[in-house]
Short mmCIF file of C-alpha atoms in Angstrom, two decimals:
data_model
loop_
_atom_site.label_atom_id
_atom_site.label_comp_id
_atom_site.label_asym_id
_atom_site.label_seq_id
_atom_site.Cartn_x
_atom_site.Cartn_y
_atom_site.Cartn_z
CA UNK A 5 5.87 8.47 -13.39
CA UNK A 6 2.58 10.63 -13.33
CA UNK A 7 1.08 7.30 -12.00
CA UNK A 8 3.62 6.97 -9.28
CA UNK A 9 3.39 10.57 -8.43
CA UNK A 10 -0.52 10.43 -7.77
CA UNK A 11 -0.56 7.34 -6.14
CA UNK A 12 2.09 8.48 -3.82
CA UNK A 13 0.26 11.38 -2.47
CA UNK A 14 -3.34 9.79 -2.76
CA UNK A 15 -2.75 7.11 -0.46
CA UNK A 16 -1.68 9.37 2.33
CA UNK A 17 -4.65 11.64 2.08
CA UNK A 18 -7.10 9.70 4.38
CA UNK A 19 -4.88 9.22 7.20
CA UNK A 20 -3.30 12.71 7.05
CA UNK A 21 -4.97 15.34 5.05
CA UNK A 22 -8.13 15.85 7.48
CA UNK A 23 -5.57 16.77 10.59
CA UNK A 24 -3.67 18.82 8.42
CA UNK A 25 -5.63 21.12 6.69
CA UNK A 26 -8.60 20.68 8.87
CA UNK A 27 -7.97 20.02 12.02
CA UNK A 28 -10.16 22.06 14.10
CA UNK A 29 -12.95 20.85 12.26
CA UNK A 30 -11.88 17.50 12.31
CA UNK A 31 -11.34 17.48 15.93
CA UNK A 32 -15.19 19.04 16.45
CA UNK A 33 -16.91 16.28 14.07
CA UNK A 34 -15.49 13.51 16.15
CA UNK A 35 -15.44 14.96 19.55
CA UNK A 36 -11.51 14.61 20.06
CA UNK A 37 -8.78 16.85 21.05
CA UNK A 38 -4.94 17.05 20.02
CA UNK A 39 -3.98 14.34 22.68
CA UNK A 40 -6.49 11.98 21.06
CA UNK A 41 -5.07 12.28 17.60
CA UNK A 42 -1.70 11.70 18.87
CA UNK A 43 -2.94 8.44 20.41
CA UNK A 44 -4.13 7.90 16.91
CA UNK A 45 -1.02 8.37 15.20
CA UNK A 46 0.71 6.18 17.45
CA UNK A 47 -0.98 3.57 16.33
CA UNK A 48 -0.54 4.57 12.81
CA UNK A 49 3.10 4.89 13.35
CA UNK A 50 3.52 1.37 15.29
CA UNK A 51 1.97 -0.53 12.56
CA UNK A 52 3.62 1.61 9.86
CA UNK A 53 7.29 0.93 11.30
CA UNK A 54 6.72 -2.90 11.24
CA UNK A 55 5.25 -2.71 7.70
CA UNK A 56 8.44 -0.62 6.62
CA UNK A 57 10.71 -3.30 7.71
CA UNK A 58 8.59 -6.33 6.25
CA UNK A 59 7.63 -4.15 3.01
CA UNK A 60 11.25 -3.57 1.88
CA UNK A 61 12.03 -7.31 1.07
CA UNK A 62 8.48 -7.47 -0.38
CA UNK A 63 9.58 -4.90 -2.84
CA UNK A 64 12.54 -6.58 -4.15
CA UNK A 65 10.56 -9.90 -4.95
CA UNK A 66 7.16 -8.42 -6.50
CA UNK A 67 5.90 -6.19 -9.02
CA UNK A 68 5.19 -2.74 -7.96
CA UNK A 69 1.90 -2.65 -9.35
CA UNK A 70 0.36 -5.55 -7.75
CA UNK A 71 1.77 -4.17 -4.40
CA UNK A 72 0.77 -0.38 -5.01
CA UNK A 73 -3.17 -1.05 -6.41
CA UNK A 74 -4.03 -3.15 -3.68
CA UNK A 75 -2.88 -1.10 -1.14
CA UNK A 76 -4.73 1.91 -3.00
CA UNK A 77 -8.09 0.31 -3.12
CA UNK A 78 -7.44 -1.17 0.76
CA UNK A 79 -7.01 2.54 1.85
CA UNK A 80 -9.91 3.68 -0.20
CA UNK A 81 -12.05 1.32 1.63
CA UNK A 82 -10.77 2.74 4.98
CA UNK A 83 -11.87 6.54 3.77
CA UNK A 84 -15.26 5.31 3.06
CA UNK A 85 -15.50 4.11 6.65
CA UNK A 86 -14.05 7.18 8.09
CA UNK A 87 -16.88 9.09 6.37
CA UNK A 88 -19.61 7.07 8.83
CA UNK A 89 -18.02 9.28 11.55
CA UNK A 90 -16.73 6.36 13.89
CA UNK A 91 -15.79 6.39 17.84
CA UNK A 92 -12.40 7.39 19.10
CA UNK A 93 -11.44 3.40 19.61
CA UNK A 94 -12.65 2.63 15.93
CA UNK A 95 -10.48 5.38 14.61
CA UNK A 96 -7.48 3.76 16.29
CA UNK A 97 -8.52 0.58 15.00
CA UNK A 98 -8.57 2.29 11.38
CA UNK A 99 -5.54 4.21 11.68
CA UNK A 100 -3.92 1.04 12.77
CA UNK A 101 -5.26 -0.11 9.33
CA UNK A 102 -4.16 2.50 7.26
CA UNK A 103 -0.42 1.89 9.19
CA UNK A 104 -0.62 -1.25 7.03
CA UNK A 105 -2.44 -0.35 4.20
CA UNK A 106 -0.36 2.71 3.17
CA UNK A 107 2.98 1.45 4.09
CA UNK A 108 3.65 -2.53 4.02
CA UNK A 109 2.99 -3.28 0.35
CA UNK A 110 3.16 0.44 -1.28
CA UNK A 111 6.19 2.52 0.04
CA UNK A 112 9.35 0.50 -0.69
CA UNK A 113 7.83 -0.61 -3.93
CA UNK A 114 7.09 3.29 -4.86
CA UNK A 115 10.48 4.09 -3.85
CA UNK A 116 12.01 0.93 -5.93
CA UNK A 117 9.91 1.62 -8.89
CA UNK A 118 11.29 5.24 -8.58
CA UNK A 119 14.68 4.29 -8.15
CA UNK A 120 14.61 1.83 -11.16
CA UNK A 121 12.73 4.62 -13.48
CA UNK A 122 15.93 6.73 -13.43
CA UNK A 123 19.46 6.40 -14.13
CA UNK A 124 22.05 6.42 -11.57
CA UNK A 125 23.12 9.98 -12.14
CA UNK A 126 19.54 11.31 -12.24
CA UNK A 127 18.50 9.71 -8.88
CA UNK A 128 18.08 13.41 -7.02
CA UNK A 129 15.57 14.57 -10.14
CA UNK A 130 13.88 11.56 -10.05
CA UNK A 131 13.13 11.71 -6.42
CA UNK A 132 12.59 15.18 -6.60
CA UNK A 133 10.06 15.04 -9.22
CA UNK A 134 8.13 12.17 -7.55
CA UNK A 135 7.79 14.11 -4.36
CA UNK A 136 7.55 17.73 -5.89
CA UNK A 137 4.81 15.83 -8.14
CA UNK A 138 3.20 14.86 -4.88
CA UNK A 139 3.79 18.11 -3.30
CA UNK A 140 1.64 19.76 -6.26
CA UNK A 141 -1.06 17.09 -6.28
CA UNK A 142 -1.49 17.45 -2.40
CA UNK A 143 -1.89 21.17 -2.80
CA UNK A 144 -4.11 21.21 -5.55
CA UNK A 145 -6.50 18.62 -3.75
CA UNK A 146 -5.77 20.75 -0.59
CA UNK A 147 -7.00 23.73 -2.41
CA UNK A 148 -10.11 22.32 -3.94
CA UNK A 149 -11.06 20.69 -0.58
CA UNK A 150 -10.48 24.07 1.28
CA UNK A 151 -12.52 25.79 -1.71
CA UNK A 152 -15.55 23.32 -1.19
CA UNK A 153 -14.72 23.60 2.76
CA UNK A 154 -15.57 27.41 2.84
CA UNK A 155 -18.51 26.83 0.45
CA UNK A 156 -20.06 24.05 2.97
CA UNK A 157 -19.50 26.35 5.71
CA UNK A 158 -20.60 29.61 4.32
CA UNK A 159 -17.28 31.02 5.38
CA UNK A 160 -19.10 31.30 8.69
CA UNK A 161 -16.55 32.29 11.71
CA UNK A 162 -18.31 29.97 13.92
CA UNK A 163 -19.84 27.10 11.88
CA UNK A 164 -22.26 24.84 13.61
CA UNK A 165 -21.36 21.15 14.67
CA UNK A 166 -23.81 19.74 11.83
CA UNK A 167 -22.06 21.97 9.12
CA UNK A 168 -18.60 20.91 10.35
CA UNK A 169 -19.37 17.18 10.35
CA UNK A 170 -20.99 17.25 6.74
CA UNK A 171 -18.22 18.72 5.20
CA UNK A 172 -15.52 16.15 7.13
CA UNK A 173 -17.90 13.67 5.89
CA UNK A 174 -17.77 15.11 2.04
CA UNK A 175 -13.87 15.24 2.13
CA UNK A 176 -13.20 11.94 3.26
CA UNK A 177 -15.14 10.67 0.27
CA UNK A 178 -13.23 12.76 -2.18
CA UNK A 179 -10.12 11.00 -0.53
CA UNK A 180 -11.50 7.82 -1.36
CA UNK A 181 -12.38 8.50 -4.63
CA UNK A 182 -8.85 9.72 -5.42
CA UNK A 183 -7.11 6.04 -4.14
CA UNK A 184 -9.51 4.56 -6.32
CA UNK A 185 -8.64 6.34 -9.31
CA UNK A 186 -4.77 5.91 -8.54
CA UNK A 187 -5.27 2.57 -8.19
CA UNK A 188 -6.39 2.32 -11.51
CA UNK A 189 -3.57 4.50 -12.72
CA UNK A 190 -1.19 2.34 -11.43
CA UNK A 191 -2.34 -0.86 -12.68
CA UNK A 192 -2.67 0.29 -15.93
CA UNK A 193 0.76 2.45 -16.40
CA UNK A 194 3.29 1.24 -13.98
CA UNK A 195 5.51 -1.52 -15.43
CA UNK A 196 6.84 -4.41 -13.75
CA UNK A 197 10.23 -2.79 -13.62
CA UNK A 198 12.86 -5.16 -12.20
CA UNK A 199 10.44 -6.52 -9.36
CA UNK A 200 9.91 -10.65 -9.43
CA UNK A 201 6.22 -12.42 -9.58
CA UNK A 202 7.35 -15.63 -9.44
CA UNK A 203 10.74 -17.10 -7.81
CA UNK A 204 11.78 -19.07 -10.78
CA UNK A 205 11.89 -15.96 -13.02
CA UNK A 206 14.65 -14.05 -10.63
CA UNK A 207 16.80 -12.15 -12.79
CA UNK A 208 20.28 -12.50 -12.90
CA UNK A 209 21.40 -9.40 -11.02
CA UNK A 210 19.47 -10.55 -7.78
CA UNK A 211 21.76 -12.94 -6.09
CA UNK A 212 20.47 -15.51 -4.48
CA UNK A 213 20.18 -14.99 -0.81
CA UNK A 214 17.63 -15.53 2.09
CA UNK A 215 15.67 -12.27 3.40
CA UNK A 216 17.65 -12.49 6.56
CA UNK A 217 20.84 -12.25 4.84
CA UNK A 218 20.07 -9.28 2.74
CA UNK A 219 18.61 -7.73 6.22
CA UNK A 220 21.88 -8.61 7.77
CA UNK A 221 24.05 -6.91 5.32
CA UNK A 222 22.11 -3.84 5.12
CA UNK A 223 21.86 -3.35 9.04
CA UNK A 224 25.59 -3.75 9.03
CA UNK A 225 26.41 -0.60 7.01
CA UNK A 226 26.77 2.35 9.19
CA UNK A 227 25.97 4.57 5.74
CA UNK A 228 22.27 3.15 6.32
CA UNK A 229 22.05 4.35 10.00
CA UNK A 230 23.03 7.80 9.30
CA UNK A 231 20.66 8.16 6.69
CA UNK A 232 18.25 6.83 8.75
CA UNK A 233 19.15 9.70 11.46
CA UNK A 234 18.81 12.42 8.73
CA UNK A 235 15.39 11.22 7.94
CA UNK A 236 14.23 11.26 11.59
CA UNK A 237 15.49 15.09 11.52
CA UNK A 238 13.86 15.76 8.51
CA UNK A 239 10.52 14.04 8.89
CA UNK A 240 10.32 15.41 12.45
CA UNK A 241 10.15 18.91 10.78
CA UNK A 242 7.72 17.62 8.09
CA UNK A 243 5.43 16.45 10.96
CA UNK A 244 4.95 20.09 12.39
CA UNK A 245 2.94 20.83 9.35
CA UNK A 246 0.12 19.48 10.77
CA UNK A 247 0.10 21.82 13.59
CA UNK A 248 0.71 25.13 11.40
CA UNK A 249 -3.02 25.68 10.71
CA UNK A 250 -3.99 25.45 14.23
CA UNK A 251 -1.03 27.64 15.43
CA UNK A 252 -1.96 30.31 13.15
CA UNK A 253 -5.69 30.16 14.82
CA UNK A 254 -3.93 29.96 18.18
CA UNK A 255 -1.08 32.41 17.66
CA UNK A 256 -2.50 34.86 15.15
CA UNK A 257 -6.30 34.92 15.37
CA UNK A 258 -7.15 33.00 12.18
CA UNK A 259 -10.63 31.06 11.77
CA UNK A 260 -10.50 27.23 10.80
CA UNK A 261 -11.50 28.42 6.91
CA UNK A 262 -8.71 30.86 7.11
CA UNK A 263 -5.96 28.90 8.62
CA UNK A 264 -7.11 25.91 5.94
CA UNK A 265 -6.43 28.03 2.97
CA UNK A 266 -3.15 29.09 4.53
CA UNK A 267 -1.69 25.41 5.00
CA UNK A 268 -3.07 24.72 1.39
CA UNK A 269 -1.28 27.73 -0.39
CA UNK A 270 1.95 26.95 1.48
CA UNK A 271 1.85 23.62 0.36
CA UNK A 272 2.56 24.74 -3.33
CA UNK A 273 5.91 25.20 -2.25
CA UNK A 274 6.27 21.50 -1.97
CA UNK A 275 6.73 20.88 -5.83
CA UNK A 276 9.21 23.38 -6.53
CA UNK A 277 11.32 22.78 -3.34
CA UNK A 278 11.46 18.97 -4.41
CA UNK A 279 12.34 19.46 -7.73
CA UNK A 280 14.62 22.26 -7.29
CA UNK A 281 16.45 20.24 -4.71
CA UNK A 282 16.51 17.56 -7.30
CA UNK A 283 18.42 19.35 -9.69
CA UNK A 284 20.67 21.31 -7.27
CA UNK A 285 21.47 17.65 -5.76
CA UNK A 286 22.28 16.35 -9.26
CA UNK A 287 24.06 19.33 -10.78
CA UNK A 288 25.85 21.72 -8.23
CA UNK A 289 26.00 20.51 -4.71
CA UNK A 290 25.44 16.70 -4.65
CA UNK A 291 22.90 15.09 -2.38
CA UNK A 292 24.71 15.34 1.03
CA UNK A 293 25.54 19.21 0.35
CA UNK A 294 22.14 19.52 -0.33
CA UNK A 295 20.49 18.37 2.38
CA UNK A 296 23.18 20.04 4.74
CA UNK A 297 21.94 23.38 2.92
CA UNK A 298 18.32 22.59 3.96
CA UNK A 299 18.85 21.73 7.62
CA UNK A 300 20.52 25.33 7.68
CA UNK A 301 17.46 26.53 6.11
CA UNK A 302 15.27 24.84 8.58
CA UNK A 303 17.44 25.93 11.63
CA UNK A 304 17.27 29.56 10.60
CA UNK A 305 13.45 29.30 10.57
CA UNK A 306 12.81 28.03 13.95
CA UNK A 307 15.05 30.59 15.29
CA UNK A 308 12.82 32.71 13.87
CA UNK A 309 9.67 31.05 15.12
CA UNK A 310 11.36 31.44 18.60
CA UNK A 311 11.68 35.09 18.56
CA UNK A 312 9.11 36.67 16.14
CA UNK A 313 6.43 38.40 18.03
CA UNK A 314 2.94 36.46 17.99
CA UNK A 315 0.35 39.83 17.31
CA UNK A 316 -2.01 39.52 14.53
CA UNK A 317 -0.25 42.32 12.99
CA UNK A 318 2.64 40.03 12.48
CA UNK A 319 1.05 37.40 10.45
CA UNK A 320 2.55 38.38 7.29
CA UNK A 321 5.91 37.25 8.96
CA UNK A 322 4.60 34.18 10.24
CA UNK A 323 3.17 33.15 6.93
CA UNK A 324 6.66 33.91 5.17
CA UNK A 325 8.62 31.95 7.89
CA UNK A 326 5.84 29.11 7.60
CA UNK A 327 6.95 28.87 3.84
CA UNK A 328 10.83 28.97 4.68
CA UNK A 329 10.22 25.92 7.03
CA UNK A 330 8.52 24.43 4.36
CA UNK A 331 11.24 25.21 1.77
CA UNK A 332 13.70 23.31 3.84
CA UNK A 333 11.63 20.37 4.84
CA UNK A 334 10.06 20.12 1.35
CA UNK A 335 13.48 20.02 -0.18
CA UNK A 336 14.44 17.25 1.93
CA UNK A 337 11.66 15.07 1.56
CA UNK A 338 12.63 15.61 -2.31
CA UNK A 339 16.24 14.18 -1.99
CA UNK A 340 17.02 11.93 1.11
CA UNK A 341 15.97 8.71 -0.39
CA UNK A 342 18.33 9.65 -3.55
CA UNK A 343 21.25 9.33 -0.72
CA UNK A 344 20.73 5.24 -1.29
CA UNK A 345 22.26 5.56 -4.55
CA UNK A 346 24.71 8.14 -3.68
CA UNK A 347 25.85 5.94 -0.90
CA UNK A 348 26.61 2.99 -3.39
CA UNK A 349 23.63 0.35 -1.90
CA UNK A 350 23.75 -2.41 -4.57
CA UNK A 351 20.85 -2.40 -6.51
CA UNK A 352 19.51 -5.90 -5.58
CA UNK A 353 19.33 -4.55 -2.10
CA UNK A 354 17.50 -1.26 -2.52
CA UNK A 355 14.25 -2.45 -1.33
CA UNK A 356 15.57 -3.79 1.93
CA UNK A 357 17.64 -0.87 2.45
CA UNK A 358 14.51 1.32 1.89
CA UNK A 359 12.80 -0.58 4.51
CA UNK A 360 15.18 -0.31 7.04
CA UNK A 361 15.83 3.25 6.66
CA UNK A 362 12.26 3.69 6.61
CA UNK A 363 11.80 1.78 9.88
CA UNK A 364 13.94 4.01 11.57
CA UNK A 365 13.76 7.34 9.87
CA UNK A 366 9.96 7.55 9.95
CA UNK A 367 9.90 6.87 13.87
CA UNK A 368 8.72 10.49 14.03
CA UNK A 369 5.30 8.62 12.77
CA UNK A 370 4.64 7.18 16.26
CA UNK A 371 5.86 10.11 19.03
CA UNK A 372 5.61 13.62 16.91
CA UNK A 373 1.59 13.48 16.72
CA UNK A 374 1.19 12.46 20.51
CA UNK A 375 4.46 14.59 21.75
CA UNK A 376 3.17 17.83 20.07
CA UNK A 377 -0.26 17.05 21.14
CA UNK A 378 0.42 16.61 24.75
CA UNK A 379 2.77 19.99 24.82
CA UNK A 380 0.07 22.12 23.33
CA UNK A 381 -3.05 20.57 25.03
CA UNK A 382 -1.02 20.97 28.67
CA UNK A 383 -0.07 24.46 27.74
CA UNK A 384 -3.48 25.33 26.46
CA UNK A 385 -5.02 23.79 30.06
CA UNK A 386 -2.11 25.84 31.95
CA UNK A 387 -3.64 29.15 30.38
CA UNK A 388 -0.85 29.99 27.62
CA UNK A 389 -0.48 27.77 24.51
CA UNK A 390 2.11 29.46 23.03
CA UNK A 391 4.27 27.92 25.46
CA UNK A 392 3.96 24.44 24.01
CA UNK A 393 4.41 25.85 20.45
CA UNK A 394 7.77 27.29 21.59
CA UNK A 395 8.78 23.97 23.39
CA UNK A 396 7.96 22.43 19.78
CA UNK A 397 10.02 24.71 18.06
CA UNK A 398 13.27 24.25 20.53
CA UNK A 399 13.04 20.67 19.94
CA UNK A 400 12.92 21.04 16.02
CA UNK A 401 15.93 23.38 16.42
CA UNK A 402 17.96 20.63 17.75
CA UNK A 403 17.05 17.94 15.46
CA UNK A 404 17.84 20.53 12.71
CA UNK A 405 21.41 20.77 13.99
CA UNK A 406 21.17 17.06 14.61
CA UNK A 407 20.59 16.39 10.86
CA UNK A 408 23.56 18.83 10.01
CA UNK A 409 26.29 16.86 11.86
CA UNK A 410 25.15 13.31 10.89
CA UNK A 411 25.21 14.74 7.07
CA UNK A 412 28.54 15.87 7.63
CA UNK A 413 29.67 12.33 9.42
CA UNK A 414 27.73 10.21 6.36
CA UNK A 415 29.96 12.31 3.89
CA UNK A 416 33.25 11.67 5.47
CA UNK A 417 32.17 7.77 5.98
CA UNK A 418 31.20 7.22 2.39
CA UNK A 419 34.49 9.08 1.33
CA UNK A 420 36.75 7.06 3.48
CA UNK A 421 35.00 4.07 2.14
CA UNK A 422 35.28 5.25 -1.62
CA UNK A 423 39.00 5.70 -0.95
CA UNK A 424 39.67 2.65 0.82
CA UNK A 425 37.62 0.75 -2.38
CA UNK A 426 39.89 2.51 -4.56
CA UNK A 427 43.07 1.32 -2.54
CA UNK A 428 41.88 -2.37 -2.62
CA UNK A 429 43.77 -4.80 -4.94
#
């Protein structure tokens, strides 16, 4: 599990780490703006969506350590290329490459391996441990990088372009090293689980059906689509974290170094939120009710963002509210894949189900970056950048309410299905 945790976070560092924790220096080093970043993530998201769908059946057929180790090494190679400071067009190509290397042979394999690691009544804790551990890993790496970043910039309020570019290069190399180490750990310590390398060795629990038959069965399930809607709402909230640092700079006067440390510090919440949500889901409320509670927390947080004053003296409330929203969406990330077990998805369809749910549920990967970038840039050019942030928070508030409704419908649908099954002769 430790190898899964480390690998599960390391692989996303090159594509997301710089933009999330060091956005201003990242834009300066590559001479890009929020719209350009949005365009890059559109490319990443489109490739990732296709990869989610294809990667699901792959995870049902091949050993996770083969799939995951190769993905980590490919992603590390991309991070090395990032350190050369490529052009905007080359960045878009690189992000398209990462859309495949981080998802195609990795994501469903990671979820399948985690699913197989725990008993059926411990799925909440297993996925909570996975995402909580990933959160702790991300926070530790981010804190170390933010500390080193501050040293490289000399804690200057207005660092030179050369200083920022050098720091960005070194962080990219750090991310590459993390992926290489993670690949070694996965290869050495992740067992082959229930995956199949040779079709002749297909275990008895895997029915002899084609990829299209398995895909058709998954697509016909309303529960799969409802789970996807829940993840769309949750992941939209999570993607806003990419803008928390620059929001602190624009609304509360933070420097780029201070905002990096702020985002790194609140990232520690992820470990406690995800693991805690897993415990609550398994022992107290169940997965679906816990998810509803998390969306309620997000709703309260976005209302606060929309109503609180944006003055420098209010930075403690801003930081506390950021932490509250992180509690909500990190807890959601920790348990939303546990719904696969709770809704009765057959074991041999786990990978395919995860692929379909991810294909639909992670659509914000395509639109959130360009959407938020467009709103922020246009508002900045119009003279009041805070208008853009308020528009984003309104949209996220609506998405949180949609998540609550989807979870209620899912609970009623699964309950009806269970009752129908019990009445069946």
